[in-house]
Coordinates of C-alpha atoms in Angstrom, one line a residue:
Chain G
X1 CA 0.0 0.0 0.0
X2 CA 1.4 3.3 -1.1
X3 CA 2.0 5.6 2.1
X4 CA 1.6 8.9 -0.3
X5 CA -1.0 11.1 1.2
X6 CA -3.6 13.6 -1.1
X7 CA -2.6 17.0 -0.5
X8 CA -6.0 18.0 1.3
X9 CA -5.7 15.5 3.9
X10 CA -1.6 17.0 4.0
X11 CA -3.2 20.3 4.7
X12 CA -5.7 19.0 7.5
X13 CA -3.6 16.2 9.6
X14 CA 0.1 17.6 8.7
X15 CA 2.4 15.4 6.2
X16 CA 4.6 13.4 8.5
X17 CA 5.1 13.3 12.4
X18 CA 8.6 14.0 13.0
X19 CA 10.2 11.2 15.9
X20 CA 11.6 12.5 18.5
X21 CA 15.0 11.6 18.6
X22 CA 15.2 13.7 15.0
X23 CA 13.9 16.6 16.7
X24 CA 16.8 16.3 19.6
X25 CA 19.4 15.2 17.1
X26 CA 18.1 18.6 15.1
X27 CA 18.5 20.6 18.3
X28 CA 22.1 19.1 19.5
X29 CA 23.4 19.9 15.8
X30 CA 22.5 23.6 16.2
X31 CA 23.6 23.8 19.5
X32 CA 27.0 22.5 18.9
X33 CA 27.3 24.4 16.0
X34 CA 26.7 28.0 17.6
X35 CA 28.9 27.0 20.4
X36 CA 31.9 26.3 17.9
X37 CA 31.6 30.1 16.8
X38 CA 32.6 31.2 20.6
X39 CA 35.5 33.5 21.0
X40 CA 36.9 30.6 23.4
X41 CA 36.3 27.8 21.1
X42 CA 37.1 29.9 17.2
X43 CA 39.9 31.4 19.3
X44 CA 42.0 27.9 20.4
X45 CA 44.3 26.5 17.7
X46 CA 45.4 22.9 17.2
X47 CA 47.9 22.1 14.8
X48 CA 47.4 25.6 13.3
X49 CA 44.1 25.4 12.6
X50 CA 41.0 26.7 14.4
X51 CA 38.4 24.4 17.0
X52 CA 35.7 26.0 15.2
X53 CA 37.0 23.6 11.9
X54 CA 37.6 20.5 13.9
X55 CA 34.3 20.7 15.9
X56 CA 32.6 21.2 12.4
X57 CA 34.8 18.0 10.6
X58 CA 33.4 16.0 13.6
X59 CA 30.0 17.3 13.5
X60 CA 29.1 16.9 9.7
X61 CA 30.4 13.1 10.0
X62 CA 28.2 12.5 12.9
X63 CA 25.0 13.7 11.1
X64 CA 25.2 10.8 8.6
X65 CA 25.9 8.2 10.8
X66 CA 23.1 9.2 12.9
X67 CA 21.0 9.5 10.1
X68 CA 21.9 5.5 9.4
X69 CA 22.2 4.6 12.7
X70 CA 18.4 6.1 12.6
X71 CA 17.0 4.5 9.0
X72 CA 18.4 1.2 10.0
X73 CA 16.3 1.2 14.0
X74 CA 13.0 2.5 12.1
X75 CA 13.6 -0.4 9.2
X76 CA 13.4 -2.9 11.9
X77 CA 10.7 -1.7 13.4
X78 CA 8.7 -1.7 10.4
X79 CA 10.0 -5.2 9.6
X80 CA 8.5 -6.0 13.2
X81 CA 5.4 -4.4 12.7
X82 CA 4.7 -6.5 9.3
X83 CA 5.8 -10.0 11.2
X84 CA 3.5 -9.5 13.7
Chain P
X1 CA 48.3 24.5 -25.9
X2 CA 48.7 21.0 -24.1
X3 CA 48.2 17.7 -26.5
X4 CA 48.3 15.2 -23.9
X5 CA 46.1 17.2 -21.4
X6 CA 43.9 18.1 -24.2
X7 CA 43.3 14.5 -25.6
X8 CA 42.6 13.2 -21.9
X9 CA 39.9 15.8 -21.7
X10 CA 38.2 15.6 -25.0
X11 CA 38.4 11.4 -24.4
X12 CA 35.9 12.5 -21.2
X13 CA 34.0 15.0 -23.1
X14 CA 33.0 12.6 -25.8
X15 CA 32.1 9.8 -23.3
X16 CA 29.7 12.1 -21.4
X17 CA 28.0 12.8 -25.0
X18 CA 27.1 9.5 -25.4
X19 CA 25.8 8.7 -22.3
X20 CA 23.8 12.1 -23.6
X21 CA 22.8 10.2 -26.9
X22 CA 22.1 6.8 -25.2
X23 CA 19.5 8.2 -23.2
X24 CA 17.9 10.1 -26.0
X25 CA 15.0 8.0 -27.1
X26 CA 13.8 7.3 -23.0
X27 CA 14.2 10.5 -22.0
X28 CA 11.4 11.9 -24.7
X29 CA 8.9 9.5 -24.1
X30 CA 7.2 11.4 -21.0
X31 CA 7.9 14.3 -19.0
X32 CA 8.4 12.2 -16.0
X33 CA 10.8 10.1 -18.1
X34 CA 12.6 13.5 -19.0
X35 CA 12.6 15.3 -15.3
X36 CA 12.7 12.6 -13.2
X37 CA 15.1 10.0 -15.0
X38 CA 11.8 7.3 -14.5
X39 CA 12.4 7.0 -10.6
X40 CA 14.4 4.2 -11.2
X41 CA 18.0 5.2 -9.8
X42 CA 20.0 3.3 -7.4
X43 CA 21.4 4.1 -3.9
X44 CA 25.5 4.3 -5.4
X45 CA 24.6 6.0 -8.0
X46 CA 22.5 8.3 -6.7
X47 CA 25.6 8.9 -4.0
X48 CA 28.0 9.5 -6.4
X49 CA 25.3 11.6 -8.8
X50 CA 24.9 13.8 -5.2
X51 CA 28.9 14.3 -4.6
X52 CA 29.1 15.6 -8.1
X53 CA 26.2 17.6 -8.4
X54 CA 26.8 19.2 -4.9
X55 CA 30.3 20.0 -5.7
X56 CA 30.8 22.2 -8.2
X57 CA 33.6 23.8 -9.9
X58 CA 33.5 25.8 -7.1
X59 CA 34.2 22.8 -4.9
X60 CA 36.9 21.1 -7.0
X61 CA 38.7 24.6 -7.4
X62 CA 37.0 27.8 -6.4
X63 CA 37.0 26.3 -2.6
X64 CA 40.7 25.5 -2.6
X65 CA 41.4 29.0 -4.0
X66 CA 39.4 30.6 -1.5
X67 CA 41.0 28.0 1.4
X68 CA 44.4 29.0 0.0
X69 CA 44.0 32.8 0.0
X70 CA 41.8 33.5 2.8
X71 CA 42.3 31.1 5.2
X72 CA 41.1 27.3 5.2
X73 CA 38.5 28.0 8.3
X74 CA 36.5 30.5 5.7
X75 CA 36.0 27.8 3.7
X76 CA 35.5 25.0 5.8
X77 CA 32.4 26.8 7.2
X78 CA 31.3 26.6 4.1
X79 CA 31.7 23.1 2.6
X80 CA 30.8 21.5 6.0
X81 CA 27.8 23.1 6.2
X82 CA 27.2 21.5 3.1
X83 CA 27.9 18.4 3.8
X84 CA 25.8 18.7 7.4
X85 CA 22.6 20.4 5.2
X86 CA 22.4 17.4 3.4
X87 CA 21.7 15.4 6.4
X88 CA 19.4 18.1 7.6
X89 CA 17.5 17.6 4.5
X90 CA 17.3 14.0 4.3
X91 CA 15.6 14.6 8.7
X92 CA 13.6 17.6 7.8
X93 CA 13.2 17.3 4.2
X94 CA 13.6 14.5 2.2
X95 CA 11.1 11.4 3.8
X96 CA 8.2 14.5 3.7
X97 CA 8.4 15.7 0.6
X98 CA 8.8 11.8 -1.4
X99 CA 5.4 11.1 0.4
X100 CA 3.7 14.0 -0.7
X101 CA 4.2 12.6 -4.6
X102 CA 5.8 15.8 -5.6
X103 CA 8.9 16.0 -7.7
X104 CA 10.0 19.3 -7.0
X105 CA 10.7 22.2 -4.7
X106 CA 8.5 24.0 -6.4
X107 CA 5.9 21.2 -7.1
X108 CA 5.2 20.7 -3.7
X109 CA 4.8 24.3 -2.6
X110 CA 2.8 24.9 -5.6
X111 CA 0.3 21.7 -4.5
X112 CA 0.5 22.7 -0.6
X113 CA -0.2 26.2 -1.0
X114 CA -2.8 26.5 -4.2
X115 CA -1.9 30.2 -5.0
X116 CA -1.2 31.5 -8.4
X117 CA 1.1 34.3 -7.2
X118 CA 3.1 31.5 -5.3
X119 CA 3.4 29.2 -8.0
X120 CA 4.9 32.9 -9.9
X121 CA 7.0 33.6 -7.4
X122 CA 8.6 30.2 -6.6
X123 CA 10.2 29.1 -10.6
X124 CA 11.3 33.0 -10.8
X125 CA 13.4 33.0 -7.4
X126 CA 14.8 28.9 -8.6
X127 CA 15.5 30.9 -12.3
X128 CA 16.6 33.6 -10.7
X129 CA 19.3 31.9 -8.4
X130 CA 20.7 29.5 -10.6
X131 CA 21.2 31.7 -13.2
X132 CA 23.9 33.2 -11.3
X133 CA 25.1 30.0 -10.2
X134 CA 25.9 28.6 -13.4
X135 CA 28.1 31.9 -14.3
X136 CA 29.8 30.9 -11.8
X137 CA 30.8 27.4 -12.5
X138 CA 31.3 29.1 -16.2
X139 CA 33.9 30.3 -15.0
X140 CA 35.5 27.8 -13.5
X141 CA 35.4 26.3 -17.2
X142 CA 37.3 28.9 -18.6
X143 CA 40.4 29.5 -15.7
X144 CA 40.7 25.2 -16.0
X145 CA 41.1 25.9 -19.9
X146 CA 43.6 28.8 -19.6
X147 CA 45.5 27.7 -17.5
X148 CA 46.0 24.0 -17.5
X149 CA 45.4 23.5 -21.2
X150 CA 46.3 26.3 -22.5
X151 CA 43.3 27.1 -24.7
X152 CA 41.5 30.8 -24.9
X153 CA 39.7 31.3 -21.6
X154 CA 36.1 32.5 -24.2
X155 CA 36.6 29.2 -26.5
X156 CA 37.2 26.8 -23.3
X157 CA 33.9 28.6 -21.4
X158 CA 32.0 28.0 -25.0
X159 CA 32.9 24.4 -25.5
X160 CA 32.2 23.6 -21.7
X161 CA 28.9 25.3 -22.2
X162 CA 27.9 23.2 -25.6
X163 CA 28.7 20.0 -24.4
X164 CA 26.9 20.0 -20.8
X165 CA 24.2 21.7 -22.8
X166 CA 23.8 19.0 -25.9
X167 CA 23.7 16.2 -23.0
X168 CA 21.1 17.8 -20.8
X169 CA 18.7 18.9 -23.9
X170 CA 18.6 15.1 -25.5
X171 CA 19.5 13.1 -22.4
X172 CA 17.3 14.5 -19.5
X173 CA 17.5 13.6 -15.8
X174 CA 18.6 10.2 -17.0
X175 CA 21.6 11.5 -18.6
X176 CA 22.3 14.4 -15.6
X177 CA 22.2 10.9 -13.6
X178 CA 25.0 9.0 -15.2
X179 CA 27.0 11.5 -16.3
X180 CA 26.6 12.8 -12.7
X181 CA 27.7 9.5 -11.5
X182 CA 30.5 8.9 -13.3
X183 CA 32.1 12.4 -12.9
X184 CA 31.6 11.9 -9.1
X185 CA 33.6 8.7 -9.1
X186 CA 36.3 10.7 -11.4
X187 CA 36.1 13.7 -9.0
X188 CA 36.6 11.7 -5.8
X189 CA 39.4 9.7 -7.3
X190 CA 41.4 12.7 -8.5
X191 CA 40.7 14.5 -5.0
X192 CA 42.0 11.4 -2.8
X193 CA 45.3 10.7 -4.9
X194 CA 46.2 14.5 -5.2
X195 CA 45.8 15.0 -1.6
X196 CA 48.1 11.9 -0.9
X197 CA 50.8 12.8 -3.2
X198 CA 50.4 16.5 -2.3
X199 CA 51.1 15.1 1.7
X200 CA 53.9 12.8 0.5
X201 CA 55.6 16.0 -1.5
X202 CA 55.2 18.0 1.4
X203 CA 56.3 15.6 4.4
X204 CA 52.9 15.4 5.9
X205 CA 49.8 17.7 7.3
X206 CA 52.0 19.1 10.2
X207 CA 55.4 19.9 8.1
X208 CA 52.4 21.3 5.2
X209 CA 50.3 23.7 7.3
X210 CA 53.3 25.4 9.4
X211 CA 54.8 26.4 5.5
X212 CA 51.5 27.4 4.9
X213 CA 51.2 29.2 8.2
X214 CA 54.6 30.8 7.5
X215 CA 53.2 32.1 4.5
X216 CA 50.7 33.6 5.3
X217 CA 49.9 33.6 9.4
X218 CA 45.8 34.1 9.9
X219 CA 46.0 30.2 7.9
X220 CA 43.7 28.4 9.9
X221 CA 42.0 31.2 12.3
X222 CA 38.7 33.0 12.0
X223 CA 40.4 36.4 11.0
X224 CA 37.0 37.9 9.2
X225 CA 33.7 39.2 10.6
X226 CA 32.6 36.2 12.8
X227 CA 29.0 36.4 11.2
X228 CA 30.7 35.8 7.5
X229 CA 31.8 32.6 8.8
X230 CA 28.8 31.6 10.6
X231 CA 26.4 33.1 7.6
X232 CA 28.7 31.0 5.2
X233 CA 27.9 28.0 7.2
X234 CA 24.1 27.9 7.8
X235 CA 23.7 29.5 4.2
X236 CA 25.2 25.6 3.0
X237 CA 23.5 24.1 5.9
X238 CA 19.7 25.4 4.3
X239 CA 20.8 25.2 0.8
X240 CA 20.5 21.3 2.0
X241 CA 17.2 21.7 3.2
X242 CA 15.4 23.7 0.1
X243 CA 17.7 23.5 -3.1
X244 CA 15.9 21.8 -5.5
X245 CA 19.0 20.9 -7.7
X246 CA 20.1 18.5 -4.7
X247 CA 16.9 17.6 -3.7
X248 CA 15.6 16.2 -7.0
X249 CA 17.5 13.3 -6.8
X250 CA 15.1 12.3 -4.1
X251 CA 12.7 12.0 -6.8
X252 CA 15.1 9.8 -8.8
X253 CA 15.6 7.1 -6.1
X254 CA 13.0 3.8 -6.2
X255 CA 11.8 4.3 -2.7
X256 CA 11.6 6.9 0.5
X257 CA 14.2 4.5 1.8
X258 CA 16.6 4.7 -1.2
X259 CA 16.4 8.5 -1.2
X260 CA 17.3 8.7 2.0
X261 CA 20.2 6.5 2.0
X262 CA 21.3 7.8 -1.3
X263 CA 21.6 11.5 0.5
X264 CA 23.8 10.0 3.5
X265 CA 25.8 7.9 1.4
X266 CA 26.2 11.3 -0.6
X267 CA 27.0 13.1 2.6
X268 CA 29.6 10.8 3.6
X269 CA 31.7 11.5 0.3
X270 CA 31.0 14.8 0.5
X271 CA 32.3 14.9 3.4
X272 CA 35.1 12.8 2.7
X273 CA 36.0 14.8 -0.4
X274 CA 35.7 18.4 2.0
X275 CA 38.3 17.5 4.3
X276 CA 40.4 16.0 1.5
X277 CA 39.9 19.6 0.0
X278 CA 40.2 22.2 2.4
X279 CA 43.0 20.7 4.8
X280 CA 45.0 19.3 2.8
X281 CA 44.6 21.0 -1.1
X282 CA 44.2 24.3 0.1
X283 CA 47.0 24.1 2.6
X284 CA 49.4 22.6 -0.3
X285 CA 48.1 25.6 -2.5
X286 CA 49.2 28.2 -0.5
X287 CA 52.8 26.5 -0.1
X288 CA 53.2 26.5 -3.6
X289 CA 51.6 30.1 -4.1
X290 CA 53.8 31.4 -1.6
X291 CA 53.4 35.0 0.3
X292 CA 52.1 36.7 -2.8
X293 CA 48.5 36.1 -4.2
X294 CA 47.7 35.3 -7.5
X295 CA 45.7 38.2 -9.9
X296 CA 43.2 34.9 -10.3
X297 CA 42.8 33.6 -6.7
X298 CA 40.5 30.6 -8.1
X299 CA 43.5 29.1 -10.0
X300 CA 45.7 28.7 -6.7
X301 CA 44.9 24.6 -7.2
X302 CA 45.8 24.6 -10.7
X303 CA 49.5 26.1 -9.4
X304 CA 49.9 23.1 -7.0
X305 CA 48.8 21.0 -10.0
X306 CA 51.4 22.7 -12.7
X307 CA 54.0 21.8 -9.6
X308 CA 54.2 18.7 -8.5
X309 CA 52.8 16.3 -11.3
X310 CA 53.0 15.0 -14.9
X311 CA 51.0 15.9 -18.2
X312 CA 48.6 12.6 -17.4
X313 CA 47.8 13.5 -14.3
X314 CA 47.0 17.3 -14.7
X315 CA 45.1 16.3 -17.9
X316 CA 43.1 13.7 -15.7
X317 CA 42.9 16.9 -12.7
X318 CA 41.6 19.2 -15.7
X319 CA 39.1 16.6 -16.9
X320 CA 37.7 16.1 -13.1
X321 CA 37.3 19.9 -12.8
X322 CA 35.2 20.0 -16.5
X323 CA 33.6 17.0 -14.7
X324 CA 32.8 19.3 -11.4
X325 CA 31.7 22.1 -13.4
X326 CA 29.7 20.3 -16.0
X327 CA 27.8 18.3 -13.5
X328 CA 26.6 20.8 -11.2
X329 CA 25.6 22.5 -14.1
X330 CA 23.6 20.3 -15.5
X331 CA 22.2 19.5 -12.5
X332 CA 21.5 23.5 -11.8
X333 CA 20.4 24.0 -15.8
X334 CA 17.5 21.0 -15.2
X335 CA 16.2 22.3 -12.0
X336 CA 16.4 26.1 -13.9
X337 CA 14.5 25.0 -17.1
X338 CA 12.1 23.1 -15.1
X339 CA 10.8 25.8 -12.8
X340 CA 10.2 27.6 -16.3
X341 CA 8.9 25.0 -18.2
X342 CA 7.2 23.1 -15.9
X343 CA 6.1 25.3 -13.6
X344 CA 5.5 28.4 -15.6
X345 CA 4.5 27.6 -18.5
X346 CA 2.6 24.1 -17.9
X347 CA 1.4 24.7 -14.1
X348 CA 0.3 28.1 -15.1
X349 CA -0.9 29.0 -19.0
X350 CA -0.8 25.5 -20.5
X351 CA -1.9 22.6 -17.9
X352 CA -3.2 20.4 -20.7
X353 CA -0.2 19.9 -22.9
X354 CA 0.6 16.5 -24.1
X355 CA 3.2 14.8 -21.9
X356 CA 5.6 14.6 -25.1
X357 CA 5.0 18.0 -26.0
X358 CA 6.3 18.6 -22.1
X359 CA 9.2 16.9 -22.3
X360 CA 10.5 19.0 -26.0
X361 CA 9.5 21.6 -23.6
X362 CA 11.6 21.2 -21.5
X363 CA 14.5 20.4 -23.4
X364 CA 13.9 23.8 -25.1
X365 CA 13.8 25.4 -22.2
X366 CA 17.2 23.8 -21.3
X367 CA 18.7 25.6 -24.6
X368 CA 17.4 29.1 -23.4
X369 CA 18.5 29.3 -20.3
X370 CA 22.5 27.7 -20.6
X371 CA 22.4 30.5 -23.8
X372 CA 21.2 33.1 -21.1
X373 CA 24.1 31.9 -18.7
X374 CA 26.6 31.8 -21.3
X375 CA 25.8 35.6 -22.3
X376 CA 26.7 36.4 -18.6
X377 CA 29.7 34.4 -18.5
X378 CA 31.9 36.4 -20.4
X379 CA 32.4 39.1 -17.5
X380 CA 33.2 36.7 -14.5
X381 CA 33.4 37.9 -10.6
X382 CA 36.4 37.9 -8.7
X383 CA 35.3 34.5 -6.5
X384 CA 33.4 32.1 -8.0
X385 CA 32.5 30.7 -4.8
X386 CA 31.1 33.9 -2.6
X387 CA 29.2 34.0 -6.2
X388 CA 27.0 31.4 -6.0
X389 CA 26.7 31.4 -2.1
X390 CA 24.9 34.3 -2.2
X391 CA 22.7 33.5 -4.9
X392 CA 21.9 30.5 -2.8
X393 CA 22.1 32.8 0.1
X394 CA 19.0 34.9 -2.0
X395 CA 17.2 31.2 -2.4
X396 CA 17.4 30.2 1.2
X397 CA 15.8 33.6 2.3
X398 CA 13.1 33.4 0.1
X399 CA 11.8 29.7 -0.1
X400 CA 13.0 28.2 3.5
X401 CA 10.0 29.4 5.6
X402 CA 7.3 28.5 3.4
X403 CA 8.8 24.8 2.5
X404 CA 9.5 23.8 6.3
X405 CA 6.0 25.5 7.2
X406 CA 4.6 23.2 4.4
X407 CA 6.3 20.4 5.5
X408 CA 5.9 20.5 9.1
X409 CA 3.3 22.9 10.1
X410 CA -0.7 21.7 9.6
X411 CA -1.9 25.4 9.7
X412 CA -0.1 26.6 7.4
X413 CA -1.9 29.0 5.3
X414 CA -1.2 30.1 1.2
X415 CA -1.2 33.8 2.8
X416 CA 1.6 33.2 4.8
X417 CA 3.6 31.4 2.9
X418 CA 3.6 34.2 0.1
X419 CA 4.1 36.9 2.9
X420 CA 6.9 35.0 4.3
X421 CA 8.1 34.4 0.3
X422 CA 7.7 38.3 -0.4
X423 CA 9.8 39.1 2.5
X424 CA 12.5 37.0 3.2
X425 CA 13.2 37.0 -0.6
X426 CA 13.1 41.1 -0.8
X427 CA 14.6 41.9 2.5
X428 CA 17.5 39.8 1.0
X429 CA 17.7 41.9 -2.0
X430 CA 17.2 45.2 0.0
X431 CA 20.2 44.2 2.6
X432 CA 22.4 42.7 -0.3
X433 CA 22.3 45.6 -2.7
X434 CA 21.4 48.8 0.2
X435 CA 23.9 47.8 2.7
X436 CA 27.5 47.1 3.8
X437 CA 27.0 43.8 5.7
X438 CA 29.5 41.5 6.4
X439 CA 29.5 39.0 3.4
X440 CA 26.4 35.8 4.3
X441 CA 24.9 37.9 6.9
X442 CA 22.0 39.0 5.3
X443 CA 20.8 35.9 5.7
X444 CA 20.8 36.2 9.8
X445 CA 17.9 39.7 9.4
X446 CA 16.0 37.9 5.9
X447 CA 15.1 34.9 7.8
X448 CA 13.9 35.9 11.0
X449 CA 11.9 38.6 8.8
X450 CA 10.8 36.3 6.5
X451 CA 9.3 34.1 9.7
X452 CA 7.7 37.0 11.2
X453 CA 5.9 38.2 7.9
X454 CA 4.4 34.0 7.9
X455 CA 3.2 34.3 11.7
X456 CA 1.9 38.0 10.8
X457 CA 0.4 36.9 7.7
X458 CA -1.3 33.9 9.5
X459 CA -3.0 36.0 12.6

């Protein structure tokens, strides 16, 4: 069964409930990167180059592997879902 | 001119032709078939398709020129916030908008928000925005010719410009697809290997980056207006989230799983390909540039290239930076003629046409606008990349407010989302063109604006 919805029923019950843990990973990407553009964090150097670039190398790989990490847990559950 | 550079290149240009040709006959059948590329494409080649089409000549050479003149943090900002939108789009964006059955931006805000001055507004601000984009990786085309092949910097931007053209008018999304695919894979290789041999020439990151330091000292700090780097980082991070150019390879994956795996597969060599870039190829730029700066700051890569490696090689490098440029291009040139064509012309004064009719449309409308960019391209801008940031920057403003309200928000209202449209978009142009803001900031006043004017609008 297709799970595409009619656009009136979009406009009256929303398109798609967002999960939770998107909304917190959404939330601890923004924090994290505001708090990179501190003077105390853009201002500390390792190897010559900035924090501010580090923290956002580390950051932008973390956002696919939770994105993966996430696919793969709501895979099983709809694999679970159709077993049952 | 360079015959062994030259030959290596023209080998790659013909080969992306034919993918062109091959394509031909399925991509006129429909105008799915033509925009679309029959929602039949696989997870690695949708990847690959994503690294290329996100990566523009910009990213292949433009970055590294930037990196190498005005420090590597500038443009890290900038290509990780890239790399991170993509994965914002593929939480916020991508799953929503596959299962509202709309193949576009544009497409779903038009069938969300039933308003004829919206559905106006939308394909001019896309047209509008990509326009400038491709005269920017124009002129990428041209420095890559000049400089590594030795050919006319007019005749190099004209041949780059017939060729991604010819493919994109006969071939469609199917041929923007493979061709997108395979320059990625040529893109990614050429990155890795340069940035290996580029560390073994140079005794490794540490021994590179003090030379570079030496150089030139503010290397790795945040010496400019904090909110240009911030503003050049969430400008890439919501490009992710509304660009339809990136975003319409969702509509080529099989399923809402596919799509989303295809963007973080895509995100991972982007990302892969950014560090690769910035820390290592701009660092090694600015060791072989030196203290002084060159008149044309984009070709600081092609320097490094001239320096440290053999005809083959810098013919293979010149034939991945035609491979950058074309494919983001063609990418930006489909997305362009189909908020015209499709949009425009079909949503609005012909929704009856016959689906064939549709697709010559739309390979008509391909011809107009890469003439239109090429017309532009013959008086470039200093950077290529602050180019086409801020004429993402100008996107972003105008289209991110209604989209995630569309998305996300059940009451949203066609009132709002134009109000929100009208202002974020001319706020943008007001600031951008009216005052002296630190470059990507404008983006910081356009959006909260543009937010207010949708709750305003809504009351």
């Amino acid at each position: 069964m297709s799970d595409e919805k009619t656009m009136p029923e979009v406009r009256t019950n929303g398109l798609i409930k967002m999960r939770t843990s998107d909304l917190i990973a959404l939330i601890v990407f923004f924090v994290i990167s505001i708090i990179a553009f501190f003077p105390s964090v853009r201002n500390t150097m390792y190897k010559n180059v900035s924090l501010n670039s580090w923290i956002l190398v580390i950051l932008t790989f973390c956002v696919p592997i939770y994105n993966i990490i996430a696919a793969y847990l709501s895979l099983g559950k709809k694999t679970e879902s159709v077993g049952e | 001119m360079k015959t062994l550079e030259l030959t290596i290149v023209i080998v790659y240009a013909v080969a992306m032709l034919a993918i062109g040709f091959y394509f031909r006959s399925r991509a006129s059948k429909t105008a799915s078939s033509f925009w679309s590329a029959e929602s039949n494409v696989g997870v690695l080649v949708n990847a690959f398709a994503l690294l290329a089409t996100v990566m523009s000549g910009g990213g292949m050479m433009g970055n590294i020129g930037l990196g190498a003149t005005l420090g590597l943090a500038y443009i890290a900002c900038a290509n990780l916030g890239s790399g991170a939108g993509l994965g914002m789009g593929a939480l916020l964006v991508a799953r929503p908008l596959r299962k509202s059955g709309a193949k576009t931006i544009s497409e779903f805000i038009k069938m969300r928000f039933p308003n004829k001055a919206i559905a106006l507004l939308v394909p001019i601000v896309i047209a509008i925005a990509y326009t400038v984009y491709l005269v920017a990786q124009m002129k990428a085309s041209g420095t890559v010719g000049q400089y590594l092949l030795g050919v006319d910097f007019n005749l190099a931007l004209i041949i780059t410009w017939a060729i991604f053209t010819v493919y994109v008018m006969i071939g469609g999304m199917l041929a923007v697809t493979w061709t997108d695919f395979l320059q990625g894979m040529l893109m990614m290789l050429v990155t890795v290997v340069t940035s290996v041999a580029a560390l073994m020439h140079f005794g490794g990151f540490d021994a590179m980056i003090n030379m570079a330091t030496e150089y030139y000292p503010q290397m790795g700090q945040l010496h400019l207006p904090l909110l240009s780097y911030a503003g050049f980082f969430f400008v890439w991070v919501f490009i992710g989230l509304c660009s339809p150019h990136i975003l319409m390879r969702v509509s080529t994956a099989k399923n809402p799983f596919g799509a989303a795996v295809s963007l973080h597969g895509g995100m991972i060599l982007i990302t892969i390909f950014t560090v690769c870039t910035i820390f290592i190829l701009s660092t090694a730029s600015r060791c072989v540039i030196g203290v002084d700066v060159p008149d044309n700051k984009d070709a600081a890569f092609l320097y490094l290239i001239e320096v440290i490696f053999n005809p083959f090689w810098k013919g293979l490098t010149a034939a991945a930076i035609f491979a950058a440029i074309m494919s983001t291009a063609a990418g930006l040139l489909i997305a362009a003629a189909a908020a015209i064509s499709n949009d425009i012309i079909v949503g609005i004064f012909k929704p009856d046409m016959e689906e064939k009719k549709q697709a010559r449309l739309g390979s008509l409308m391909v011809f107009v606008v890469s003439f239109i960019v090429l017309l532009f391209s013959f008086n470039p801008p200093e950077y290529i990349t602050v180019l086409y940031t801020q004429a993402m920057n100008f996107l972003v403003c105008s289209l991110m407010i209604p989209l995630l309200a569309g998305l996300w928000w059940r009451r949203a209202t066609d009132s709002g989302a134009l109000a929100a449209l009208i202002a974020g978009g001319g706020s943008y142009a007001i600031l951008f063109f009216g005052m002296e803001l630190p470059t990507f900031s404008e983006m910081f006043i356009s959006l909260p604006i543009a937010l207010v004017a949708r709750l305003w609008a809504a009351c």
